[in-house]
PDB file of C-alpha atoms in Angstrom:
ATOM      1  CA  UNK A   1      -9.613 -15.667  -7.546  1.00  0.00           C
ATOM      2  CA  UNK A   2      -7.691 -15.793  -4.146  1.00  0.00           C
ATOM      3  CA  UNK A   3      -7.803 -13.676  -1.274  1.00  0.00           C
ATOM      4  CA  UNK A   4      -4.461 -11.379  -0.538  1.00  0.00           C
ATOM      5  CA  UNK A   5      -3.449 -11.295   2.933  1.00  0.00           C
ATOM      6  CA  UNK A   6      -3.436  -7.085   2.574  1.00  0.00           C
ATOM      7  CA  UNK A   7      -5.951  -4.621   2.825  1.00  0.00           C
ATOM      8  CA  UNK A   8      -5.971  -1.452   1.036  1.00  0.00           C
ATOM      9  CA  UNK A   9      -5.736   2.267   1.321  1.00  0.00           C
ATOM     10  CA  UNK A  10      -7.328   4.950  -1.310  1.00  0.00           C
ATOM     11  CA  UNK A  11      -5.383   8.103  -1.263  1.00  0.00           C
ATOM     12  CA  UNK A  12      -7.810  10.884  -2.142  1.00  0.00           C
ATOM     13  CA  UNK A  13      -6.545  14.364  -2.918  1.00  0.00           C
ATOM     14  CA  UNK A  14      -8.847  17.144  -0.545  1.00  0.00           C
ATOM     15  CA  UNK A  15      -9.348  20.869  -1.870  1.00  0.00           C
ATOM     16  CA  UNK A  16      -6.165  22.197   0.027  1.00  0.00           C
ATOM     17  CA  UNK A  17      -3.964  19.979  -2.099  1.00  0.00           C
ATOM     18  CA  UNK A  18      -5.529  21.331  -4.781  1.00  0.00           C
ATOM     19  CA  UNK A  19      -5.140  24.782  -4.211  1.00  0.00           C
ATOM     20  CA  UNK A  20      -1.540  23.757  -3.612  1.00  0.00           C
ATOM     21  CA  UNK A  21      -1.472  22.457  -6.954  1.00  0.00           C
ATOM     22  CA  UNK A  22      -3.528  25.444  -8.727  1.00  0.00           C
ATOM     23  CA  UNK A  23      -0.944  28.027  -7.825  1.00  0.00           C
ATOM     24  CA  UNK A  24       2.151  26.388  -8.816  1.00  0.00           C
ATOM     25  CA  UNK A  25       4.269  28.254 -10.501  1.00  0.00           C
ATOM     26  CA  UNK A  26       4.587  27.721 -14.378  1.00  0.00           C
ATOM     27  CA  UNK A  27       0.983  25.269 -13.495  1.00  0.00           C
ATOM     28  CA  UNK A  28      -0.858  26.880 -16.651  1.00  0.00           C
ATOM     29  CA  UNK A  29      -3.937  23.573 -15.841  1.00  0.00           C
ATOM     30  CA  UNK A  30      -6.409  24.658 -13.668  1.00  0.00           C
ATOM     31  CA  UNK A  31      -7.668  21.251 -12.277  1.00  0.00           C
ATOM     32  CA  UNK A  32     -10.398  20.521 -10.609  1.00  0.00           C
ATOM     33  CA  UNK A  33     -10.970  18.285  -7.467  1.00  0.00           C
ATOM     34  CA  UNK A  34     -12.223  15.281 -10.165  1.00  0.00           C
ATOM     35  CA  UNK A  35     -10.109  15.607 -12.000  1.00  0.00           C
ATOM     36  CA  UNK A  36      -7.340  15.026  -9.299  1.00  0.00           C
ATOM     37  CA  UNK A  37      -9.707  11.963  -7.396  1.00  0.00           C
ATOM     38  CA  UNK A  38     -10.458  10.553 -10.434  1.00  0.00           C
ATOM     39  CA  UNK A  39      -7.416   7.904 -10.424  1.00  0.00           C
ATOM     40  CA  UNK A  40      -6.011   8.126  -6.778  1.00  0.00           C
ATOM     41  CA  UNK A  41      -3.127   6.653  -5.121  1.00  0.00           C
ATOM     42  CA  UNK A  42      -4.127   3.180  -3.773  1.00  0.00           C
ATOM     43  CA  UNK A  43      -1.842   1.722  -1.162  1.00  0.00           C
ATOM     44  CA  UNK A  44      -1.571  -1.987   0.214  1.00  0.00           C
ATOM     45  CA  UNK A  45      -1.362  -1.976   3.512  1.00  0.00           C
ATOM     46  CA  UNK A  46      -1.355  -4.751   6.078  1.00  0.00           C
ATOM     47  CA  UNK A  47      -4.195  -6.944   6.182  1.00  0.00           C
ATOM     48  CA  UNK A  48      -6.816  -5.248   8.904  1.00  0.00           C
ATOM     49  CA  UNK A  49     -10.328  -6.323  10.123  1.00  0.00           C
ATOM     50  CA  UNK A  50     -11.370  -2.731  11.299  1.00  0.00           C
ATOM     51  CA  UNK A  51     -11.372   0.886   9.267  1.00  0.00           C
ATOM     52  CA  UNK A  52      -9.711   2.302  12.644  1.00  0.00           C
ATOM     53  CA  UNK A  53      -7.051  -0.018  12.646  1.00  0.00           C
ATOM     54  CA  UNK A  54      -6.371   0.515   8.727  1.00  0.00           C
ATOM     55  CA  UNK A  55      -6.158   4.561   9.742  1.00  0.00           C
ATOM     56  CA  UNK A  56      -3.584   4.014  12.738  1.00  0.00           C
ATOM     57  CA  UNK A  57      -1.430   2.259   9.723  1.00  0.00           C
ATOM     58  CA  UNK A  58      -1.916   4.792   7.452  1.00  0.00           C
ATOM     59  CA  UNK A  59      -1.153   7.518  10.957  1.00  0.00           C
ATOM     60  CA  UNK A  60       2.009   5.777  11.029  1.00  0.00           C
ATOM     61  CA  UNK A  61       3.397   6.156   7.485  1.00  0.00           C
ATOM     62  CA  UNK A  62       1.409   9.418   6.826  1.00  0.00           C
ATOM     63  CA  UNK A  63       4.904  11.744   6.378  1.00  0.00           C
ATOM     64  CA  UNK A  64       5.826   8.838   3.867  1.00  0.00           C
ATOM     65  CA  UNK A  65       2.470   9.040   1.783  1.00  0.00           C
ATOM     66  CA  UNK A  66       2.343  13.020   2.170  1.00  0.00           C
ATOM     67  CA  UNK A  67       5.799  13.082   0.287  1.00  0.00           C
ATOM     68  CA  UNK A  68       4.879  10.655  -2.214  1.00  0.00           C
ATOM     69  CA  UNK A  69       1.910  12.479  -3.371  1.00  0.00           C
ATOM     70  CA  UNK A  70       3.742  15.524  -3.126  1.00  0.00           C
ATOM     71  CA  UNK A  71       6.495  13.842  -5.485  1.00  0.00           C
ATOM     72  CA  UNK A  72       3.883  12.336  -8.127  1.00  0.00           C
ATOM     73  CA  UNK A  73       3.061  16.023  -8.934  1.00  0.00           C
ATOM     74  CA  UNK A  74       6.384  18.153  -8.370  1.00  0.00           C
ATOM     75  CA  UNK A  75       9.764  16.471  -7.367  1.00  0.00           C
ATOM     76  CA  UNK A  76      11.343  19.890  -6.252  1.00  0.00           C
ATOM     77  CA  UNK A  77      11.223  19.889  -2.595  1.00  0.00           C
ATOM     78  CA  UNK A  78      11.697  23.404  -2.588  1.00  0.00           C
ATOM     79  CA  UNK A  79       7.916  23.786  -3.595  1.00  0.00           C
ATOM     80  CA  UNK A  80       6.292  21.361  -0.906  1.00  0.00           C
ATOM     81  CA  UNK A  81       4.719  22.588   2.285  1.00  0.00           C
ATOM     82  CA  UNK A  82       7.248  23.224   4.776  1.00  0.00           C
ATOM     83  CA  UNK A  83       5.490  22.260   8.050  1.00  0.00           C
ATOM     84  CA  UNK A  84       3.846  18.503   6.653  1.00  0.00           C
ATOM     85  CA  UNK A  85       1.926  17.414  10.209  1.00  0.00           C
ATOM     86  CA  UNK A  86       0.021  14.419  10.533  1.00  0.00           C
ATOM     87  CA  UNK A  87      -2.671  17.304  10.715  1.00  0.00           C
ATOM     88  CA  UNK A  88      -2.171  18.908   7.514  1.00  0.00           C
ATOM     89  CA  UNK A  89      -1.922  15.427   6.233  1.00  0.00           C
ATOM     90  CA  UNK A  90      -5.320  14.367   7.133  1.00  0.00           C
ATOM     91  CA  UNK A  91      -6.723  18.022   6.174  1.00  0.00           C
ATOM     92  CA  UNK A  92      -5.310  17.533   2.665  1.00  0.00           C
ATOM     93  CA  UNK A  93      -6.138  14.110   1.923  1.00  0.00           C
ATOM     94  CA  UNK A  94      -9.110  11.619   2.845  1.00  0.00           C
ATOM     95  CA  UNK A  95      -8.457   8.043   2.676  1.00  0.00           C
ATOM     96  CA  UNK A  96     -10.613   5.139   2.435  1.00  0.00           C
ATOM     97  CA  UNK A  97      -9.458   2.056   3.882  1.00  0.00           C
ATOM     98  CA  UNK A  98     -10.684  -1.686   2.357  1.00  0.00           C
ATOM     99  CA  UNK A  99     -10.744  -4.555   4.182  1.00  0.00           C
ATOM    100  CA  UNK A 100     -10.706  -7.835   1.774  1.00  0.00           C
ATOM    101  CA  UNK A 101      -8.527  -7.818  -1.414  1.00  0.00           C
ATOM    102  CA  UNK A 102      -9.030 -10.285  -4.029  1.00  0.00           C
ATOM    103  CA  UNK A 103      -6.657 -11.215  -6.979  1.00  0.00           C
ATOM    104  CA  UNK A 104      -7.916 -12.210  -9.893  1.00  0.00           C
ATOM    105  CA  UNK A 105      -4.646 -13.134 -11.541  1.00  0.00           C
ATOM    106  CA  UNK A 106      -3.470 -16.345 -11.339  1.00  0.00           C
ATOM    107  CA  UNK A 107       0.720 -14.919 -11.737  1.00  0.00           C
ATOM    108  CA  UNK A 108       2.719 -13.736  -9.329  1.00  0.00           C
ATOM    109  CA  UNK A 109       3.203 -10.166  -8.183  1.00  0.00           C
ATOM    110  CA  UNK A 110       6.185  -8.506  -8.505  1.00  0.00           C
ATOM    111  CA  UNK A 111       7.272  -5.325  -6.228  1.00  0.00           C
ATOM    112  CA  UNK A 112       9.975  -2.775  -7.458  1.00  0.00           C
ATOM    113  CA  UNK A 113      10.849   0.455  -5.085  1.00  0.00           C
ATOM    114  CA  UNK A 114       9.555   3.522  -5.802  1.00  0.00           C
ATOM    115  CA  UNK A 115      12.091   6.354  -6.331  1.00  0.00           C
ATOM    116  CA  UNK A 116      10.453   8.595  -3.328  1.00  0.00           C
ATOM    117  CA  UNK A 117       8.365   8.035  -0.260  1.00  0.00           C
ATOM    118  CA  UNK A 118       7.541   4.657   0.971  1.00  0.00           C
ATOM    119  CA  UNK A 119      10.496   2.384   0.286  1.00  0.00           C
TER     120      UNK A 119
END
């Protein structure tokens, strides 16, 4: 095993991103808030000692992250919140920040760009 120098994020949907999600149009799911924090969004983020200094990081790239979740479930735009504040951010999602990341693969990791959001 070997220690990454990162530290990690866990994107957790909240209830207002759900009820953003539940009246969708042509949504014919209803989901429920497990369903939709049962495999979350988990983000590596530069390696921090503190919680508080892992949220200031995450403060930073929020507008990046909101779209990006927003993309994963509709890619129209058109049908995303208008106003997305660092506010509504943090009332839609919660996010748990770790501080020590281990590999336990012995290969290298290879990035690729996602097509929306943090780049």
């Amino acid at each position: 095993m070997y220690f990454v120098d990162r530290s990690i994020a866990v994107i957790k949907p909240k209830q207002p991103f759900l009820d953003w999600l539940n009246q969708m149009p042509g949504n014919d799911v209803t989901l429920s808030l497990a369903d939709i924090r049962s495999d979350c969004t988990v983000l590596m983020i530069p390696e921090v000692n503190e919680q508080e200094d892992g949220i200031a990081y995450i403060d930073d790239i929020a507008d990046k992250v909101f779209e990006m979740e927003l993309a994963s479930w509709y890619q129209d735009e058109k049908l995303w919140p208008k106003s997305r504040t660092l506010k509504l951010f943090w009332e839609w999602f919660d996010v748990e920040i770790h501080t020590v990341v281990m590999d336990t693969i012995d290969q290298d990791i290879h990035n690729s760009p996602v097509d929306h959001g943090l780049h």
